[in-house]
């Protein structure tokens, strides 16, 4: 009942799962400043206690005692100074966000806002301003002649604000550099793989499905989505445990990151206990919202890198596009190292309880490089870097995935216009294709590609 009174912007946090709520709060600008403001209020209480109740001036040297009038003037002056610094910092922040929106991708705003250095800098400014404001309010009408803690802490706050201002400007200019942007996004995606996907899925995956309760599949129950939106988060651990208790197998018809409409088939289940299953219980384990999130969706991180490359191509910035491609290839190695491409999740009794949509390494290759090659179709330099990155991936991963890498590269080259390519572009492209062919064992196929560019009369 109380939730209905709250505005939608606040109500949505109470409707989220604990894990998603924590993630969303850390992605907002007000979360960290609120902590600093709370800490500044405690500092105000401690400072006023030292000067007004404890009377610290009685226990300190005369050098540290400052007249009340001078203290009031100092605090009132610093209020305006800190506020000016805060305003200039926020203005710089808006410039940075506007630049990124137009030049690269609106998705990158989330990364800058969620960066802890950005949030700490804004938190320090807000906390210091609230501190001097409250201190000025309480010492304005006091009859004490001298203060020690108030001027000392206030000067320290002003010094901290000035240093933070320099730090924030340096942070913004450093973060705006393309190599730092792409590396930050790659690390964010790797964090999803290492901490989220690996923890949520890899410990339950199994290669051999074993008993899938085929005798009960004729009586399969279907569950539709309760609302439209993106599949944001799935509580796999609870779902596996509940499926074990209900003695059923749950099969997904959509995956994290997919957009589904209300009533679309979301999951199906079957098994000995399927007739007594509470469907709503399993629906509550699947979070559906109006936007994509990165908690379990690796594809979103790939899309960010791909968007940087695509935007750079349209802005005639090939080096940025190449840098994004290189970071994407690093991410592919992490995918290959930590993700087992099997859809079966088993319980502690080694019985399959959840079946996901099938994915493969080829699927991630397409999601990572597919959009880039589409927009770089006529840019032979970018295509050369893309094929070179695929060759580098082939040199670093298991040979079982070499065929799909070779086929992806060949399919990319098939759509190049051979008649308008420069001679050196052709030479360097074929060098990368040959390197990939030697690594993947398709030397003979390379000769067919070579003849396309240098036909024999």
Short mmCIF file of C-alpha atoms in Angstrom, two decimals, residues 22-398:
data_model
loop_
_atom_site.label_atom_id
_atom_site.label_comp_id
_atom_site.label_asym_id
_atom_site.label_seq_id
_atom_site.Cartn_x
_atom_site.Cartn_y
_atom_site.Cartn_z
CA UNK A 22 22.12 -3.02 -5.62
CA UNK A 23 23.32 -2.89 -9.22
CA UNK A 24 20.86 -0.17 -10.22
CA UNK A 25 21.66 2.00 -7.20
CA UNK A 26 25.37 1.80 -7.93
CA UNK A 27 24.66 2.93 -11.50
CA UNK A 28 23.00 6.19 -10.38
CA UNK A 29 24.70 9.48 -9.55
CA UNK A 30 22.87 10.11 -6.29
CA UNK A 31 23.92 6.90 -4.54
CA UNK A 32 27.52 7.82 -3.65
CA UNK A 33 26.87 11.55 -2.97
CA UNK A 34 24.13 10.51 -0.55
CA UNK A 35 26.66 8.47 1.41
CA UNK A 36 29.07 11.40 1.53
CA UNK A 37 26.31 13.77 2.64
CA UNK A 38 25.40 11.39 5.48
CA UNK A 39 29.07 11.23 6.48
CA UNK A 40 29.34 15.04 6.39
CA UNK A 41 26.38 15.35 8.77
CA UNK A 42 28.23 13.09 11.22
CA UNK A 43 31.32 15.29 10.81
CA UNK A 44 29.22 18.35 11.60
CA UNK A 45 27.95 16.74 14.80
CA UNK A 46 31.46 15.70 15.82
CA UNK A 47 32.97 19.11 15.01
CA UNK A 48 30.30 21.08 16.86
CA UNK A 49 30.61 18.76 19.85
CA UNK A 50 34.36 19.37 20.04
CA UNK A 51 34.00 23.15 19.93
CA UNK A 52 30.67 23.82 21.66
CA UNK A 53 30.38 21.03 24.24
CA UNK A 54 33.89 19.69 24.76
CA UNK A 55 35.34 23.24 24.36
CA UNK A 56 38.46 22.12 22.56
CA UNK A 57 40.04 25.61 22.67
CA UNK A 58 40.82 25.06 26.38
CA UNK A 59 43.12 22.16 25.53
CA UNK A 60 44.92 23.57 22.50
CA UNK A 61 47.64 26.12 21.89
CA UNK A 62 46.69 29.71 21.12
CA UNK A 63 48.00 29.27 17.60
CA UNK A 64 45.07 26.96 16.73
CA UNK A 65 42.38 29.22 18.24
CA UNK A 66 40.54 31.36 15.72
CA UNK A 67 38.22 34.22 16.55
CA UNK A 68 34.49 33.57 16.11
CA UNK A 69 34.00 36.43 13.63
CA UNK A 70 36.90 35.25 11.49
CA UNK A 71 35.55 31.69 11.64
CA UNK A 72 32.13 32.82 10.45
CA UNK A 73 33.68 34.83 7.62
CA UNK A 74 35.88 31.88 6.64
CA UNK A 75 32.99 29.44 6.57
CA UNK A 76 30.69 31.81 4.64
CA UNK A 77 33.41 32.46 2.06
CA UNK A 78 34.13 28.79 1.55
CA UNK A 79 30.44 28.04 1.02
CA UNK A 80 30.54 30.04 -2.19
CA UNK A 81 33.93 28.64 -3.21
CA UNK A 82 32.96 25.02 -2.81
CA UNK A 83 29.63 25.63 -4.54
CA UNK A 84 31.46 27.22 -7.49
CA UNK A 85 33.80 24.26 -7.76
CA UNK A 86 30.84 21.88 -7.63
CA UNK A 87 28.99 23.79 -10.35
CA UNK A 88 32.06 23.85 -12.60
CA UNK A 89 32.56 20.12 -12.05
CA UNK A 90 28.94 19.33 -12.92
CA UNK A 91 29.26 21.50 -16.02
CA UNK A 92 32.34 19.50 -17.06
CA UNK A 93 30.40 16.32 -16.42
CA UNK A 94 27.58 17.45 -18.72
CA UNK A 95 30.09 18.31 -21.46
CA UNK A 96 31.65 14.87 -21.18
CA UNK A 97 28.27 13.12 -21.32
CA UNK A 98 27.13 15.18 -24.29
CA UNK A 99 30.36 14.48 -26.16
CA UNK A 100 30.08 10.74 -25.62
CA UNK A 101 26.42 10.67 -26.63
CA UNK A 102 27.12 12.30 -29.98
CA UNK A 103 30.52 10.88 -30.83
CA UNK A 104 30.27 7.30 -29.63
CA UNK A 105 27.21 5.74 -28.03
CA UNK A 106 24.56 6.72 -25.45
CA UNK A 107 25.23 3.37 -23.76
CA UNK A 108 28.64 4.65 -22.68
CA UNK A 109 27.01 7.19 -20.38
CA UNK A 110 26.18 4.36 -18.02
CA UNK A 111 29.83 3.42 -17.80
CA UNK A 112 30.95 6.98 -16.99
CA UNK A 113 28.19 7.55 -14.45
CA UNK A 114 28.79 4.15 -12.84
CA UNK A 115 32.55 4.73 -12.61
CA UNK A 116 33.43 4.86 -8.91
CA UNK A 117 35.91 7.70 -9.45
CA UNK A 118 33.16 9.85 -10.95
CA UNK A 119 30.79 9.10 -8.09
CA UNK A 120 33.42 9.66 -5.39
CA UNK A 121 34.38 13.05 -6.85
CA UNK A 122 30.77 14.24 -6.93
CA UNK A 123 30.24 12.80 -3.46
CA UNK A 124 33.16 14.78 -2.03
CA UNK A 125 31.87 18.04 -3.50
CA UNK A 126 28.35 17.51 -2.22
CA UNK A 127 29.50 16.31 1.18
CA UNK A 128 31.88 19.25 1.69
CA UNK A 129 29.24 21.77 0.65
CA UNK A 130 26.67 20.32 3.04
CA UNK A 131 29.28 20.34 5.81
CA UNK A 132 30.19 24.03 5.54
CA UNK A 133 26.53 24.96 5.06
CA UNK A 134 25.40 23.19 8.25
CA UNK A 135 28.37 24.43 10.25
CA UNK A 136 27.63 28.03 9.24
CA UNK A 137 24.02 27.54 10.26
CA UNK A 138 24.91 26.38 13.78
CA UNK A 139 27.78 28.75 14.61
CA UNK A 140 26.01 31.87 13.36
CA UNK A 141 24.43 32.84 16.69
CA UNK A 142 26.75 31.19 19.21
CA UNK A 143 28.37 33.26 21.95
CA UNK A 144 31.70 31.43 21.91
CA UNK A 145 34.70 33.64 21.20
CA UNK A 146 37.05 31.02 19.78
CA UNK A 147 36.81 27.93 17.62
CA UNK A 148 39.37 25.23 16.86
CA UNK A 149 37.73 22.23 15.22
CA UNK A 150 35.35 24.19 12.96
CA UNK A 151 37.96 26.32 11.11
CA UNK A 152 40.46 23.48 10.96
CA UNK A 153 38.03 20.97 9.45
CA UNK A 154 36.52 23.62 7.16
CA UNK A 155 39.92 24.53 5.72
CA UNK A 156 40.64 20.82 5.30
CA UNK A 157 37.33 20.42 3.43
CA UNK A 158 38.20 23.32 1.11
CA UNK A 159 41.63 21.85 0.42
CA UNK A 160 40.05 18.47 -0.31
CA UNK A 161 37.59 20.08 -2.73
CA UNK A 162 40.36 21.85 -4.67
CA UNK A 163 42.40 18.65 -4.96
CA UNK A 164 39.29 16.69 -5.96
CA UNK A 165 38.54 19.27 -8.65
CA UNK A 166 41.96 18.69 -10.24
CA UNK A 167 41.51 14.95 -9.84
CA UNK A 168 38.09 14.99 -11.50
CA UNK A 169 39.26 17.01 -14.51
CA UNK A 170 42.18 14.61 -14.94
CA UNK A 171 39.84 11.64 -14.54
CA UNK A 172 37.39 12.95 -17.15
CA UNK A 173 40.09 13.70 -19.72
CA UNK A 174 41.77 10.36 -19.11
CA UNK A 175 38.52 8.42 -19.27
CA UNK A 176 37.63 10.09 -22.57
CA UNK A 177 40.67 8.57 -24.29
CA UNK A 178 39.49 5.81 -26.58
CA UNK A 179 41.90 3.12 -25.43
CA UNK A 180 40.78 3.66 -21.83
CA UNK A 181 37.10 3.56 -22.83
CA UNK A 182 37.38 0.29 -24.72
CA UNK A 183 39.56 -1.30 -22.04
CA UNK A 184 37.09 -0.28 -19.32
CA UNK A 185 34.20 -1.78 -21.26
CA UNK A 186 36.14 -4.97 -21.92
CA UNK A 187 36.98 -5.31 -18.21
CA UNK A 188 33.32 -4.73 -17.35
CA UNK A 189 32.29 -7.60 -19.65
CA UNK A 190 35.03 -9.84 -18.26
CA UNK A 191 33.75 -9.10 -14.76
CA UNK A 192 30.31 -10.32 -15.84
CA UNK A 193 31.85 -13.55 -17.11
CA UNK A 194 34.10 -14.16 -14.11
CA UNK A 195 31.84 -13.12 -11.26
CA UNK A 196 28.30 -13.42 -12.57
CA UNK A 197 28.00 -15.96 -15.38
CA UNK A 198 30.65 -18.24 -13.93
CA UNK A 199 29.07 -18.17 -10.48
CA UNK A 200 25.47 -18.40 -11.69
CA UNK A 201 25.87 -21.00 -14.42
CA UNK A 202 29.21 -22.74 -14.73
CA UNK A 203 29.00 -24.56 -11.40
CA UNK A 204 25.72 -26.18 -12.54
CA UNK A 205 26.55 -26.98 -16.18
CA UNK A 206 27.00 -30.54 -17.39
CA UNK A 207 28.02 -31.92 -20.78
CA UNK A 208 26.00 -35.16 -20.65
CA UNK A 209 22.28 -34.48 -19.96
CA UNK A 210 21.51 -38.03 -18.85
CA UNK A 211 17.89 -38.60 -17.86
CA UNK A 212 15.65 -35.85 -19.29
CA UNK A 213 12.40 -37.49 -18.11
CA UNK A 214 11.30 -38.10 -21.73
CA UNK A 215 8.35 -40.22 -20.57
CA UNK A 216 6.68 -37.07 -19.18
CA UNK A 217 7.34 -34.74 -22.14
CA UNK A 218 3.95 -35.52 -23.67
CA UNK A 219 2.38 -33.56 -20.80
CA UNK A 220 4.50 -30.43 -21.09
CA UNK A 221 3.17 -27.29 -19.38
CA UNK A 222 3.73 -23.86 -20.94
CA UNK A 223 4.26 -20.60 -19.03
CA UNK A 224 3.95 -17.19 -20.71
CA UNK A 225 5.61 -13.93 -19.75
CA UNK A 226 3.61 -11.92 -17.23
CA UNK A 227 4.60 -8.62 -18.86
CA UNK A 228 6.47 -7.23 -21.85
CA UNK A 229 10.12 -6.25 -21.62
CA UNK A 230 13.69 -7.49 -21.59
CA UNK A 231 14.64 -10.64 -19.71
CA UNK A 232 17.05 -9.03 -17.24
CA UNK A 233 17.95 -11.53 -14.55
CA UNK A 234 17.32 -15.17 -13.70
CA UNK A 235 17.81 -16.70 -10.26
CA UNK A 236 19.24 -19.98 -11.54
CA UNK A 237 20.25 -21.30 -8.12
CA UNK A 238 16.74 -20.99 -6.66
CA UNK A 239 15.14 -22.30 -9.85
CA UNK A 240 17.31 -25.43 -9.86
CA UNK A 241 16.57 -26.08 -6.21
CA UNK A 242 12.81 -25.57 -6.61
CA UNK A 243 12.77 -27.77 -9.73
CA UNK A 244 14.48 -30.48 -7.72
CA UNK A 245 11.86 -30.23 -4.97
CA UNK A 246 9.03 -30.29 -7.54
CA UNK A 247 10.77 -33.09 -9.48
CA UNK A 248 10.47 -31.36 -12.85
CA UNK A 249 12.70 -30.07 -15.66
CA UNK A 250 12.36 -26.42 -16.70
CA UNK A 251 13.23 -25.43 -20.25
CA UNK A 252 13.72 -21.80 -21.29
CA UNK A 253 12.21 -20.44 -24.50
CA UNK A 254 14.00 -17.07 -24.17
CA UNK A 255 17.35 -16.02 -22.82
CA UNK A 256 18.70 -13.09 -20.84
CA UNK A 257 18.74 -10.03 -23.07
CA UNK A 258 15.80 -11.08 -25.25
CA UNK A 259 12.77 -8.82 -25.60
CA UNK A 260 9.47 -10.64 -25.17
CA UNK A 261 5.84 -9.58 -25.17
CA UNK A 262 3.31 -10.35 -22.48
CA UNK A 263 1.94 -13.82 -23.12
CA UNK A 264 4.92 -15.00 -25.18
CA UNK A 265 6.15 -18.43 -24.16
CA UNK A 266 8.86 -17.97 -21.54
CA UNK A 267 9.44 -21.43 -20.08
CA UNK A 268 8.04 -24.95 -20.30
CA UNK A 269 8.31 -27.75 -17.77
CA UNK A 270 7.56 -31.42 -17.41
CA UNK A 271 8.15 -34.21 -14.93
CA UNK A 272 6.46 -36.39 -12.30
CA UNK A 273 5.46 -33.40 -10.17
CA UNK A 274 4.46 -31.05 -12.97
CA UNK A 275 0.72 -31.13 -12.20
CA UNK A 276 1.21 -29.58 -8.76
CA UNK A 277 3.68 -26.84 -9.72
CA UNK A 278 3.09 -23.21 -8.78
CA UNK A 279 3.74 -21.40 -12.08
CA UNK A 280 3.95 -17.98 -10.47
CA UNK A 281 6.81 -19.16 -8.29
CA UNK A 282 9.01 -19.70 -11.35
CA UNK A 283 7.88 -16.45 -12.96
CA UNK A 284 9.12 -14.57 -9.90
CA UNK A 285 12.57 -16.03 -10.42
CA UNK A 286 12.81 -14.29 -13.81
CA UNK A 287 13.11 -10.50 -13.78
CA UNK A 288 11.60 -8.70 -16.78
CA UNK A 289 12.06 -4.94 -17.20
CA UNK A 290 11.88 -2.10 -19.66
CA UNK A 291 15.64 -1.89 -20.30
CA UNK A 292 18.63 -4.15 -20.87
CA UNK A 293 21.01 -4.77 -17.98
CA UNK A 294 24.53 -6.16 -17.87
CA UNK A 295 24.20 -8.35 -14.80
CA UNK A 296 23.91 -11.60 -16.78
CA UNK A 297 23.89 -10.28 -20.35
CA UNK A 298 27.33 -10.51 -21.92
CA UNK A 299 25.92 -9.47 -25.27
CA UNK A 300 25.24 -5.94 -24.02
CA UNK A 301 28.96 -5.43 -23.34
CA UNK A 302 29.75 -6.75 -26.80
CA UNK A 303 27.18 -4.40 -28.33
CA UNK A 304 28.83 -1.42 -26.63
CA UNK A 305 32.20 -2.26 -28.13
CA UNK A 306 30.58 -2.92 -31.51
CA UNK A 307 28.77 0.43 -31.37
CA UNK A 308 32.05 2.25 -30.72
CA UNK A 309 33.58 0.58 -33.77
CA UNK A 310 30.54 1.32 -35.95
CA UNK A 311 30.34 4.95 -34.85
CA UNK A 312 34.06 5.37 -35.44
CA UNK A 313 33.71 4.02 -38.97
CA UNK A 314 30.99 6.56 -39.76
CA UNK A 315 33.13 9.34 -38.19
CA UNK A 316 36.15 8.38 -40.32
CA UNK A 317 38.14 7.28 -37.26
CA UNK A 318 39.63 3.91 -38.25
CA UNK A 319 42.07 3.69 -35.33
CA UNK A 320 39.26 3.80 -32.79
CA UNK A 321 37.38 1.12 -34.72
CA UNK A 322 40.49 -1.06 -34.82
CA UNK A 323 41.02 -0.59 -31.08
CA UNK A 324 37.46 -1.72 -30.37
CA UNK A 325 38.00 -4.78 -32.58
CA UNK A 326 41.17 -5.71 -30.68
CA UNK A 327 39.34 -5.43 -27.34
CA UNK A 328 36.57 -7.58 -28.73
CA UNK A 329 39.07 -10.28 -29.63
CA UNK A 330 40.40 -10.22 -26.04
CA UNK A 331 36.84 -10.66 -24.79
CA UNK A 332 36.40 -13.67 -27.08
CA UNK A 333 39.32 -15.38 -25.38
CA UNK A 334 37.66 -14.84 -22.00
CA UNK A 335 34.40 -16.28 -23.37
CA UNK A 336 36.24 -19.35 -24.65
CA UNK A 337 38.13 -19.84 -21.37
CA UNK A 338 35.28 -19.51 -18.88
CA UNK A 339 32.02 -20.42 -20.62
CA UNK A 340 31.00 -24.02 -21.26
CA UNK A 341 28.68 -24.13 -24.24
CA UNK A 342 26.13 -26.58 -22.92
CA UNK A 343 22.49 -25.71 -22.12
CA UNK A 344 22.07 -28.24 -19.29
CA UNK A 345 22.07 -27.20 -15.63
CA UNK A 346 21.99 -29.95 -13.02
CA UNK A 347 21.19 -30.09 -9.32
CA UNK A 348 23.30 -31.52 -6.51
CA UNK A 349 22.10 -35.02 -7.40
CA UNK A 350 23.48 -34.56 -10.96
CA UNK A 351 19.99 -34.57 -12.43
CA UNK A 352 19.31 -31.97 -15.13
CA UNK A 353 16.74 -29.47 -13.86
CA UNK A 354 17.07 -26.46 -16.19
CA UNK A 355 17.63 -26.39 -19.95
CA UNK A 356 18.71 -23.11 -21.50
CA UNK A 357 18.63 -22.02 -25.12
CA UNK A 358 21.61 -23.49 -26.94
CA UNK A 359 24.52 -21.15 -27.59
CA UNK A 360 27.86 -21.69 -29.27
CA UNK A 361 31.16 -19.91 -29.64
CA UNK A 362 30.08 -19.09 -33.20
CA UNK A 363 27.08 -17.24 -31.75
CA UNK A 364 29.34 -14.96 -29.70
CA UNK A 365 31.67 -14.42 -32.67
CA UNK A 366 28.70 -13.26 -34.69
CA UNK A 367 27.39 -11.04 -31.90
CA UNK A 368 30.81 -9.48 -31.43
CA UNK A 369 32.00 -9.01 -35.00
CA UNK A 370 28.83 -9.41 -37.08
CA UNK A 371 27.59 -5.84 -36.73
CA UNK A 372 31.06 -4.40 -37.32
CA UNK A 373 31.65 -6.27 -40.57
CA UNK A 374 28.24 -5.19 -41.85
CA UNK A 375 29.04 -1.48 -41.51
CA UNK A 376 32.70 -1.89 -42.51
CA UNK A 377 31.86 -3.76 -45.70
CA UNK A 378 33.45 -1.13 -47.97
CA UNK A 379 36.28 -0.25 -45.59
CA UNK A 380 39.06 -2.66 -46.51
CA UNK A 381 41.38 -1.44 -43.76
CA UNK A 382 38.85 -2.29 -41.03
CA UNK A 383 38.08 -5.64 -42.68
CA UNK A 384 41.80 -6.39 -42.67
CA UNK A 385 42.03 -5.63 -38.93
CA UNK A 386 38.92 -7.74 -38.31
CA UNK A 387 40.35 -10.76 -40.17
CA UNK A 388 43.68 -10.24 -38.40
CA UNK A 389 41.91 -10.29 -35.02
CA UNK A 390 40.12 -13.50 -35.95
CA UNK A 391 43.48 -15.01 -36.92
CA UNK A 392 44.90 -13.98 -33.54
CA UNK A 393 41.94 -15.59 -31.79
CA UNK A 394 42.49 -18.80 -33.77
CA UNK A 395 46.13 -18.89 -32.64
CA UNK A 396 45.08 -18.69 -28.97
CA UNK A 397 42.08 -21.03 -28.65
CA UNK A 398 41.32 -24.71 -29.03
#
